[in-house]
Tab-separated table of C-alpha atoms and ligand atoms in Angstrom:
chain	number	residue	atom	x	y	z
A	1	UNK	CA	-11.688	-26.715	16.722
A	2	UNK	CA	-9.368	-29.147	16.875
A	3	UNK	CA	-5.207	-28.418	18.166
A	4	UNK	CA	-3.008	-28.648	15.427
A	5	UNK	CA	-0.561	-31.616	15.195
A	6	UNK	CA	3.038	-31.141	16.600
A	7	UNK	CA	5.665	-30.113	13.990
A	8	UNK	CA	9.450	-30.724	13.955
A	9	UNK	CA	10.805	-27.696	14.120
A	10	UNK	CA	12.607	-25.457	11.318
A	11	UNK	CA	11.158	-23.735	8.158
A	12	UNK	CA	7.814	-23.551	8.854
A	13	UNK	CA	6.093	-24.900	5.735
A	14	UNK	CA	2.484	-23.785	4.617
A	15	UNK	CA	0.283	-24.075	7.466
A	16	UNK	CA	-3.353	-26.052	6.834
A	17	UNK	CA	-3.573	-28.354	4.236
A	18	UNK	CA	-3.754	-27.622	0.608
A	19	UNK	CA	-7.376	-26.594	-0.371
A	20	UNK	CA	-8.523	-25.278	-4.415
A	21	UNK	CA	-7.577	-21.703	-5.109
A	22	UNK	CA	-4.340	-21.975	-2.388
A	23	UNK	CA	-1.513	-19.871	-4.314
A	24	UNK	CA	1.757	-20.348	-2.846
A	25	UNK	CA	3.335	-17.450	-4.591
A	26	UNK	CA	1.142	-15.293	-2.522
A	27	UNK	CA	1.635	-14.145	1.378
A	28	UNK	CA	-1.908	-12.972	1.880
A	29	UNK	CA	-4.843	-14.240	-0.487
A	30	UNK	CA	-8.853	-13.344	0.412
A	31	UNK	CA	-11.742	-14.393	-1.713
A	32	UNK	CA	-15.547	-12.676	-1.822
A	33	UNK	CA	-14.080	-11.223	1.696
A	34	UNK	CA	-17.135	-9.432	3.275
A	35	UNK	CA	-17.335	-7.621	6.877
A	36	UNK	CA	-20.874	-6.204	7.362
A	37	UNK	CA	-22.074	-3.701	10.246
A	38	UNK	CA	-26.020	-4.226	10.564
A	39	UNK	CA	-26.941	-3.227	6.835
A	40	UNK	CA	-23.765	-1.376	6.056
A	41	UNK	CA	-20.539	-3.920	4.365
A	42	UNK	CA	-17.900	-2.129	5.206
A	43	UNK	CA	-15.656	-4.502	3.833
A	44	UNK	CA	-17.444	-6.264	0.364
A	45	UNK	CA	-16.033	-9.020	-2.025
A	46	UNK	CA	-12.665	-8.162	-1.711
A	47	UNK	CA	-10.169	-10.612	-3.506
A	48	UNK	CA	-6.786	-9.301	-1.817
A	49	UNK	CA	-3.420	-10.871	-3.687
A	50	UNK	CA	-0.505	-10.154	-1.718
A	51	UNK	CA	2.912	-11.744	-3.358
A	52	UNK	CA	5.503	-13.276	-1.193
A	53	UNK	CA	8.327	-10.544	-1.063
A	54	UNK	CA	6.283	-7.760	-1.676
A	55	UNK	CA	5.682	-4.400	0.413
A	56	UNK	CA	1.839	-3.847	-0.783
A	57	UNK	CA	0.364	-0.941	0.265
A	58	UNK	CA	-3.355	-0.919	1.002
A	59	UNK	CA	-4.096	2.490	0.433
A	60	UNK	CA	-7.658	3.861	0.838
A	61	UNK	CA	-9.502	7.418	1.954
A	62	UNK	CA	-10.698	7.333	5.933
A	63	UNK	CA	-13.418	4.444	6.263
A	64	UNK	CA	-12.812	2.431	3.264
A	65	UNK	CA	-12.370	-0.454	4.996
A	66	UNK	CA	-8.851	-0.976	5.778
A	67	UNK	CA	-8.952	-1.805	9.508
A	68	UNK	CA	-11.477	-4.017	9.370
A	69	UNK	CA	-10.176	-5.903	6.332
A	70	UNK	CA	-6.721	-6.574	8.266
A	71	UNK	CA	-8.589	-7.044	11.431
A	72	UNK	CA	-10.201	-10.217	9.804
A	73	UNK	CA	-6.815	-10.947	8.310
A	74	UNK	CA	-5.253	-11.485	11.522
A	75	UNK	CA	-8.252	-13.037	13.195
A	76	UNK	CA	-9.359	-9.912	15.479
A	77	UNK	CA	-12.516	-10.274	14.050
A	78	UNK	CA	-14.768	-12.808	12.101
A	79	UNK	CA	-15.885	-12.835	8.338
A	80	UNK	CA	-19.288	-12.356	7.553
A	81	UNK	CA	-18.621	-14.040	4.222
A	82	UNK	CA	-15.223	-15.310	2.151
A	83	UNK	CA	-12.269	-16.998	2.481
A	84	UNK	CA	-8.805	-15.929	3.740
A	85	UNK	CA	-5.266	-17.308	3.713
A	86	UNK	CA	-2.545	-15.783	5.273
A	87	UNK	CA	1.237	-17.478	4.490
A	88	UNK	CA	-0.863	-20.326	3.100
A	89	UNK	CA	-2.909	-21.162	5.846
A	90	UNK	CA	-6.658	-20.506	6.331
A	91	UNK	CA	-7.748	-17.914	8.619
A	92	UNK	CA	-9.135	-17.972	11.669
A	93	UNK	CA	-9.039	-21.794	11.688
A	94	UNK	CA	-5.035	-22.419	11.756
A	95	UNK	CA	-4.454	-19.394	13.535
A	96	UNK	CA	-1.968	-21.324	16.057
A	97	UNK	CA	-0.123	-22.081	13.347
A	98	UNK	CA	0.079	-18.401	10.918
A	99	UNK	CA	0.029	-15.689	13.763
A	100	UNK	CA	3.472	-16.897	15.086
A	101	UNK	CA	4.890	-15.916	11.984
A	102	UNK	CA	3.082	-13.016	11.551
A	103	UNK	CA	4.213	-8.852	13.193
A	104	UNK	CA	1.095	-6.912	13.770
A	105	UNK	CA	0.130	-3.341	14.296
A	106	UNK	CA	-3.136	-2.678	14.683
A	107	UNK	CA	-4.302	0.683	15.819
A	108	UNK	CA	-1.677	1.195	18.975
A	109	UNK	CA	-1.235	-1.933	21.073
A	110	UNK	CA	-2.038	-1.459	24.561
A	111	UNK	CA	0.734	-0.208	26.784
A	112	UNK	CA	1.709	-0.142	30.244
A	113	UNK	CA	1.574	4.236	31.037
A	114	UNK	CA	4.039	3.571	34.377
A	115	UNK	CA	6.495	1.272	32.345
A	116	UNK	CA	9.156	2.055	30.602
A	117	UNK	CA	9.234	1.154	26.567
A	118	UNK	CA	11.988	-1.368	27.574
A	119	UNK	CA	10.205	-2.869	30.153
A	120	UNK	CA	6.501	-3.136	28.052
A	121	UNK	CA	8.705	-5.021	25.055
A	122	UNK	CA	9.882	-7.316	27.568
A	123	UNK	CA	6.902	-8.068	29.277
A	124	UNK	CA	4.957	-8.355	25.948
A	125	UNK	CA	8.460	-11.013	24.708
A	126	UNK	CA	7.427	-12.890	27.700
A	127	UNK	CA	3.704	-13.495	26.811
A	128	UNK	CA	5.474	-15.292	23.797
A	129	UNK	CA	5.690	-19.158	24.246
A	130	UNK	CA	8.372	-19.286	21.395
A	131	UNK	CA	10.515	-16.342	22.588
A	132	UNK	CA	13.459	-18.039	24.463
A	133	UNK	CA	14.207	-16.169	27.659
A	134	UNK	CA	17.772	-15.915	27.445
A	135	UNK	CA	17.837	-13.700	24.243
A	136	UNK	CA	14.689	-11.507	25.765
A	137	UNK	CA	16.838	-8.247	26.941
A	138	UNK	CA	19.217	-8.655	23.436
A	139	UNK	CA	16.138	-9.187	21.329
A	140	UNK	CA	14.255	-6.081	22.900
A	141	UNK	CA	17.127	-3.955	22.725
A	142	UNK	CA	17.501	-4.801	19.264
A	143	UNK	CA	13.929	-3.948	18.429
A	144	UNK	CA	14.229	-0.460	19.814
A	145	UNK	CA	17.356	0.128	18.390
A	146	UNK	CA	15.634	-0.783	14.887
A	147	UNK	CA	12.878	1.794	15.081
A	148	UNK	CA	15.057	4.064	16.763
A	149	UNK	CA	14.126	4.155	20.266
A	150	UNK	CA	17.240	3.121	21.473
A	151	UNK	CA	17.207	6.696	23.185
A	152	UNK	CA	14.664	6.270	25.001
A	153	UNK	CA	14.361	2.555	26.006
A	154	UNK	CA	14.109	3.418	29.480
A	155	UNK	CA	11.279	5.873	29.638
A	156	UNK	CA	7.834	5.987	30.693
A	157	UNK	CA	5.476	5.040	27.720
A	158	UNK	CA	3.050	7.306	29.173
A	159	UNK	CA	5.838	10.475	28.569
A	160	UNK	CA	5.983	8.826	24.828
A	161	UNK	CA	5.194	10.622	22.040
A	162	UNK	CA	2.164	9.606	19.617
A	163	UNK	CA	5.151	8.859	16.724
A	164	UNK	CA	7.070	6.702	19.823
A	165	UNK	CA	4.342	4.926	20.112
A	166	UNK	CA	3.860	4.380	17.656
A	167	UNK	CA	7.471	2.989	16.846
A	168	UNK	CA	7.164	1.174	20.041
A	169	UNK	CA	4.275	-0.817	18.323
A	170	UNK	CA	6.295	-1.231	15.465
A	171	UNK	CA	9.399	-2.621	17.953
A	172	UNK	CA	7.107	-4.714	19.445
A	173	UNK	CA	5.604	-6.199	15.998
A	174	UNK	CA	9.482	-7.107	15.366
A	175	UNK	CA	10.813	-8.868	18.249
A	176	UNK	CA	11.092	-12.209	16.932
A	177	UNK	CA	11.579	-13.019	12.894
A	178	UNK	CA	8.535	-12.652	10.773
A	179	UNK	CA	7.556	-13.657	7.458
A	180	UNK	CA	4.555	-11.107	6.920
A	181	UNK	CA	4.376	-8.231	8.752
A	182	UNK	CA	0.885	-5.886	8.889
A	183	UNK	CA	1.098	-2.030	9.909
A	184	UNK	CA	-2.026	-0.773	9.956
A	185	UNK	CA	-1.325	2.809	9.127
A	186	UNK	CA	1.981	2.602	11.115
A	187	UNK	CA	2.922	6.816	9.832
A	188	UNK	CA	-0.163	7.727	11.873
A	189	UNK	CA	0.642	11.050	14.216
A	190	UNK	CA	4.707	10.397	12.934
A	191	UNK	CA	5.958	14.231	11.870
A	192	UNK	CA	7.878	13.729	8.567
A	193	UNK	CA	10.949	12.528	10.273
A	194	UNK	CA	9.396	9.970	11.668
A	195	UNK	CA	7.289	9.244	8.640
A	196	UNK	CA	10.840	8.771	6.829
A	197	UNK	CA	11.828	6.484	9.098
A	198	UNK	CA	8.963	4.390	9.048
A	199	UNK	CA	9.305	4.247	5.428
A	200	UNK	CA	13.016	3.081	5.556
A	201	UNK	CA	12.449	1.093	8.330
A	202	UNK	CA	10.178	-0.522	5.639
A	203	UNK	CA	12.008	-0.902	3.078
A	204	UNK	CA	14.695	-2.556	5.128
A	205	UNK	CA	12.942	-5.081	6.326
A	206	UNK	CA	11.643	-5.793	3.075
A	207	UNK	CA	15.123	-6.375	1.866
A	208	UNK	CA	15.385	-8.853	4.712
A	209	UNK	CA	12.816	-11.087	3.174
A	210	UNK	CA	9.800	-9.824	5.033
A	211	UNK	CA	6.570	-9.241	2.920
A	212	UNK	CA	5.386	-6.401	4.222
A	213	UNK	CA	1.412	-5.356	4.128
A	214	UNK	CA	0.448	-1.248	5.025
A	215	UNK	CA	-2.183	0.326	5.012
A	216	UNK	CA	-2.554	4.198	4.380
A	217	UNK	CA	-4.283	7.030	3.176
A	218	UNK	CA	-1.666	8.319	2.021
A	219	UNK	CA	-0.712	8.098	-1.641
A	220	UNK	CA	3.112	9.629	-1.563
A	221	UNK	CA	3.760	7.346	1.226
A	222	UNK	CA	2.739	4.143	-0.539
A	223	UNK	CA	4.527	5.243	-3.747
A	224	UNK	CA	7.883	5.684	-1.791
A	225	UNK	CA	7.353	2.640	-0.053
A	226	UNK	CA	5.839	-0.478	-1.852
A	227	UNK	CA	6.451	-2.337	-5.030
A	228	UNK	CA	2.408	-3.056	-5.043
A	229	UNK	CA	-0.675	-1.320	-4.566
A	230	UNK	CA	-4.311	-2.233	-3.798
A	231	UNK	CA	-6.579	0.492	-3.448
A	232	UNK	CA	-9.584	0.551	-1.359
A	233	UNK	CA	-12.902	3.353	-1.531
A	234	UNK	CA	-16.199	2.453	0.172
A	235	UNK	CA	-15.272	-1.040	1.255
A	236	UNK	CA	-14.606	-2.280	-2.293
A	237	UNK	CA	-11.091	-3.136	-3.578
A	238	UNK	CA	-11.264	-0.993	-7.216
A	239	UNK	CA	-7.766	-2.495	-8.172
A	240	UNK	CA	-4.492	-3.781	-7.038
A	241	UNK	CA	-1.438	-4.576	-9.150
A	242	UNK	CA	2.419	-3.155	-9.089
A	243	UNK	CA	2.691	0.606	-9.020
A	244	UNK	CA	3.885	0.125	-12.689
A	245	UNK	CA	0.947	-1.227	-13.616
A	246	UNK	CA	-0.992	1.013	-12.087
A	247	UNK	CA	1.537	4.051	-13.454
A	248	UNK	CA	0.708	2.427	-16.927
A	249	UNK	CA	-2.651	2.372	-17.183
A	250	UNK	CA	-3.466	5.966	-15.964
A	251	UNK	CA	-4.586	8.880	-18.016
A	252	UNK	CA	-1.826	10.456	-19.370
A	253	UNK	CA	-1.368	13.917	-21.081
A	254	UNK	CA	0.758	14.256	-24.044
A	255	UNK	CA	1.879	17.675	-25.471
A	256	UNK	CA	2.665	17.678	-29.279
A	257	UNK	CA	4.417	20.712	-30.428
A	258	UNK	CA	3.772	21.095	-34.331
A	259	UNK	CA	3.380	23.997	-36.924
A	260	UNK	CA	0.642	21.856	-37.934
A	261	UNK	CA	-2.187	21.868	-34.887
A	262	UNK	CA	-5.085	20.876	-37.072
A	263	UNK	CA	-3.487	18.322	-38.880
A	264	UNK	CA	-2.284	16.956	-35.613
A	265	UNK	CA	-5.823	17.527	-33.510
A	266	UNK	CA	-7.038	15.335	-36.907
A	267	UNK	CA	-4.859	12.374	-36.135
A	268	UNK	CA	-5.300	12.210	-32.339
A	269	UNK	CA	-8.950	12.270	-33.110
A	270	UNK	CA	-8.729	9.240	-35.594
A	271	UNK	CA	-6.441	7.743	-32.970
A	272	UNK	CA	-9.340	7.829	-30.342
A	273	UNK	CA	-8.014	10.146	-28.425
A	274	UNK	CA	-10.820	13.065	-28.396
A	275	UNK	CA	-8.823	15.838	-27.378
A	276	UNK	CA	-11.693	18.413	-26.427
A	277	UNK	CA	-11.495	22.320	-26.685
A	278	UNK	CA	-9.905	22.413	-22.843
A	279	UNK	CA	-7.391	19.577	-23.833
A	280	UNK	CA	-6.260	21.663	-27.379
A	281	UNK	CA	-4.696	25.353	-27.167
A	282	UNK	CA	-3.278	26.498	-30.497
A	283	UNK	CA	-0.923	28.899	-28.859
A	284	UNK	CA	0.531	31.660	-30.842
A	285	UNK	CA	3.086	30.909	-32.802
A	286	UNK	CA	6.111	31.942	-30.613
A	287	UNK	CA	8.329	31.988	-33.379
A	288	UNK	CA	8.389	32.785	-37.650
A	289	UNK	CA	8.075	28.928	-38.129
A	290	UNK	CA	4.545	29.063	-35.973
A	291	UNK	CA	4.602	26.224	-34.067
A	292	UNK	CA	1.696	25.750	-32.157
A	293	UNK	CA	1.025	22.983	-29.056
A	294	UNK	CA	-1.613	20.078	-29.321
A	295	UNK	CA	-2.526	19.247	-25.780
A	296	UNK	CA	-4.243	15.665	-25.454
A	297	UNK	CA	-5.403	13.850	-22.740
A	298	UNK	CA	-5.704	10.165	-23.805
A	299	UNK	CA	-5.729	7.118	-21.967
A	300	UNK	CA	-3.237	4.829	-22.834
A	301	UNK	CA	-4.360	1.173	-23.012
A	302	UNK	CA	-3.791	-0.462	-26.100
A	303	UNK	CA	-2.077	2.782	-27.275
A	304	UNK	CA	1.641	3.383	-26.907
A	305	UNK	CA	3.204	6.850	-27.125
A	306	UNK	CA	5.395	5.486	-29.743
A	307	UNK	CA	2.285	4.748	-31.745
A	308	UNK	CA	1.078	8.010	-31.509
A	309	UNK	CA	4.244	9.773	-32.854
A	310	UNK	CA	4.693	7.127	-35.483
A	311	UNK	CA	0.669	8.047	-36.751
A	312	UNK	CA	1.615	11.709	-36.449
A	313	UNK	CA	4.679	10.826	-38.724
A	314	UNK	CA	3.099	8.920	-41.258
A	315	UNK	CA	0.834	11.558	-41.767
A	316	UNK	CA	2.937	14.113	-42.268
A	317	UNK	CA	2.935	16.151	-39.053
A	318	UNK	CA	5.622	17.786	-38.165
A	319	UNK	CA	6.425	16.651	-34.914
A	320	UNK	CA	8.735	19.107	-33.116
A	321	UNK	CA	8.248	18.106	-29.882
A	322	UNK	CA	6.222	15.252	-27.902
A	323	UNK	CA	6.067	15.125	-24.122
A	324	UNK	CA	4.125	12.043	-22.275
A	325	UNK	CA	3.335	14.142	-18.930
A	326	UNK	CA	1.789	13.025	-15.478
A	327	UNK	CA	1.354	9.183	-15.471
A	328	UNK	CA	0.498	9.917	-11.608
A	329	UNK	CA	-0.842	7.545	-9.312
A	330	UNK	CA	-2.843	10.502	-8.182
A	331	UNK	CA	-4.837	10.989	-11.352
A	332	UNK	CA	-5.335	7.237	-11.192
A	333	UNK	CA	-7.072	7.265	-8.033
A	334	UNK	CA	-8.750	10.844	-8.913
A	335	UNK	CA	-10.250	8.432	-11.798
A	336	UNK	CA	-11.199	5.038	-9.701
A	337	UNK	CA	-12.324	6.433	-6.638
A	338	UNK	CA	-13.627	9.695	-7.850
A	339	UNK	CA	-11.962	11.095	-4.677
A	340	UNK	CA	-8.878	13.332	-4.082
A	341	UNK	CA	-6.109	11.438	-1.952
A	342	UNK	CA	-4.173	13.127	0.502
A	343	UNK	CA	-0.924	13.562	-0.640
A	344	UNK	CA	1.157	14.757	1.175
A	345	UNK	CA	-0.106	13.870	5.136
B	401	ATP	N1	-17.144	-2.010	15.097
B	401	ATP	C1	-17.794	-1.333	14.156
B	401	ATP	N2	-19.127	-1.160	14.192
B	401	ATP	C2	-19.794	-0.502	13.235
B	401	ATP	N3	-19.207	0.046	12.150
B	401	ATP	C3	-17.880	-0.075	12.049
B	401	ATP	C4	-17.105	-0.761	13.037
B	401	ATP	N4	-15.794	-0.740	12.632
B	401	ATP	C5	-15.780	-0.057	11.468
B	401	ATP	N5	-17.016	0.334	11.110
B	401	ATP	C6	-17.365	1.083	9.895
B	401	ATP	O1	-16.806	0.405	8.798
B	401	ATP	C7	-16.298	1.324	7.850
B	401	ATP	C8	-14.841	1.015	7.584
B	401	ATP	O2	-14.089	1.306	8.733
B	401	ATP	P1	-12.546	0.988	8.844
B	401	ATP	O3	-12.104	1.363	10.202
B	401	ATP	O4	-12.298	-0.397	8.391
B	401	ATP	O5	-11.952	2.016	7.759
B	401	ATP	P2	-10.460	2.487	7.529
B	401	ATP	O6	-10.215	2.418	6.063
B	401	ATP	O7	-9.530	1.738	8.412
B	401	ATP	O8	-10.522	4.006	7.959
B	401	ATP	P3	-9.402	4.979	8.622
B	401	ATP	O9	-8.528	5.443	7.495
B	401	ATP	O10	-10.205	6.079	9.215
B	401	ATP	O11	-8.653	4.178	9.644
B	401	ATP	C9	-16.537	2.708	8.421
B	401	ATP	O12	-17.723	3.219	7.847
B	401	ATP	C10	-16.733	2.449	9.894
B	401	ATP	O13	-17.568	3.412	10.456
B	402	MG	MG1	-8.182	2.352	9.888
């Protein structure tokens, strides 16, 4: 491998040259990305699009895949097959140039039991060629002052918590200023305080300018927390996109309240929609005009609740109420991975 060339020095431009399929709106970009153990992939053709400016969360059940895709990412470990670019560059071979810009937390960095938090950030500042010296004790108070450590800069790692630790990593992933920043499940043994802070911790440095990449297996976590999604089962990526988009295509229940059930159970069907006997209870009518509800669930694409009503209408069902319930992320991922989520930790 050869050293890269020297560089003057101020915004760091794309590192490695130019090559076909190089997006520049995108922070992290993999293509056919592939990590096999023996027969097993536990990482297979994953095309990961990460936008500059975005927190994506990688979200996936326990042994998707998520480790060892952002262990490749980083350069921990080697591709069997595809190509990666982080902040333009290709991966591992301009390495020199991408990892300086790029915070890592990778299952709990190694710490030092018998040193202080303090003293581990400033030994681990010190490994850093670019870290200027003078700064080090301002820089590494700041750091543990962001995740909230500030407290307890000054004792023993080994009497940390699992959730200090944890932050420590996190302190240690922000001592000098990054442009992508990848937490490998950074909530992981946090109790929900902690988890909260994580998450605003997040979001704050994402309002810095920091794309942010996470990884969890936690759905309410990533939908508090990121503006994108990917989502991981069995080593394959099944879809990635902005939680909108996600939000939009899911299943979706709608509840029509009519005095005219069959009429409207009629239309849905034309519409597609195939509300079966569990989706459709004719309810009593709870009142002399006899309404009744129409229960549907349909999946939206291509088909607007506004189109529904308006086919309702224009056949003459009397539409006295109409309710678009659950787009949840949770169904969505019910649906793709055919596998609950945890949601709540
Ligand atoms: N070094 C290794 N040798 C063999 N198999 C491995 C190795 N590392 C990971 N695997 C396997 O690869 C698959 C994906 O593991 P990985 O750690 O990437 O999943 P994950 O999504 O990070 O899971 P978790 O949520 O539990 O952290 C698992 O089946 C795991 O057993
Ligand atoms: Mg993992």
């Amino acid at each position: 491998m050869t050293a890269p060339s020297a560089r003057p020095s101020g915004p760091a431009p794309a590192a490695g040259s130019p090559s076909v399929g190089a997006d520049p709106s995108l922070a992290v970009q993999t293509t056919g990305l592939t990590k096999a153990f023996g027969k097993q992939r536990a990482v297979a053709d994953v095309d990961l699009a990460v936008p500059v400016g975005s927190v994506y969360g990688f979200l996936g059940p326990n042994g998707s895949g998520k480790t060892s895709t952002i262990r490749m990412l980083l350069g921990l470990t080697s591709a069997t097959s595809g190509d990666i670019r982080v902040l333009g560059g290709s991966m591992p071979d301009r390495a020199r140039d991408v990892l300086p810009r790029v915070g890592a937390l990778v299952e709990g960095p190694a710490f030092y039991p018998f040193l202080s938090g303090r003293a581990n950030l400033v030994r681990l500042d010190s490994g850093d060629r670019r870290a200027p010296a003078s700064s080090r004790r301002a820089r590494v108070a700041a750091a543990l002052d962001r995740v909230g450590l500030g407290h307890a800069a000054d004792k023993k790692a080994h009497a940390y918590s699992l959730g200090m630790k944890q932050r420590l990593g996190i302190a240690n992933a922000l001592l000098m200023p990054r442009d992508l920043l990848v937490l490998d499940e950074p909530s992981n043994g946090l109790d929900p305080q902690g988890t909260r802070e994580v998450r605003s911790l997040v979001r704050s440095l994402a309002d810095d300018g920091t794309t942010i990449f996470v990884s969890s297996h936690l759905l309410a976590e990533v939908e508090q927390m990121c503006t994108h999604i990917g989502v991981m089962s069995a080593g394959r990526l099944l879809t990635q996109g902005t939680l909108d988009d996600l939000r939009a295509l899911g299943a979706h229940r709608v509840r029509v309240l009519t005095p005219d059930p069959d009429a409207a159970h009629d239309v849905l069907v034309r519409l597609g929609l195939r509300p079966e006997a569990r989706d459709r209870h004719l309810q009593p009518p709870e009142t002399a005009t006899g309404s009744a509800r129409v229960e549907a669930e349909l999946t939206v694409e291509g088909l607007t609740p506004e189109a529904i009503v308006a086919a309702l209408v224009a056949d003459d069902v009397r539409v006295r109420g109409f309710e678009v319930a659950g787009a949840s992320l949770e169904d969505r991922f019910v649906d793709l991975t055919g596998e609950g989520f945890d949601v709540a930790g």
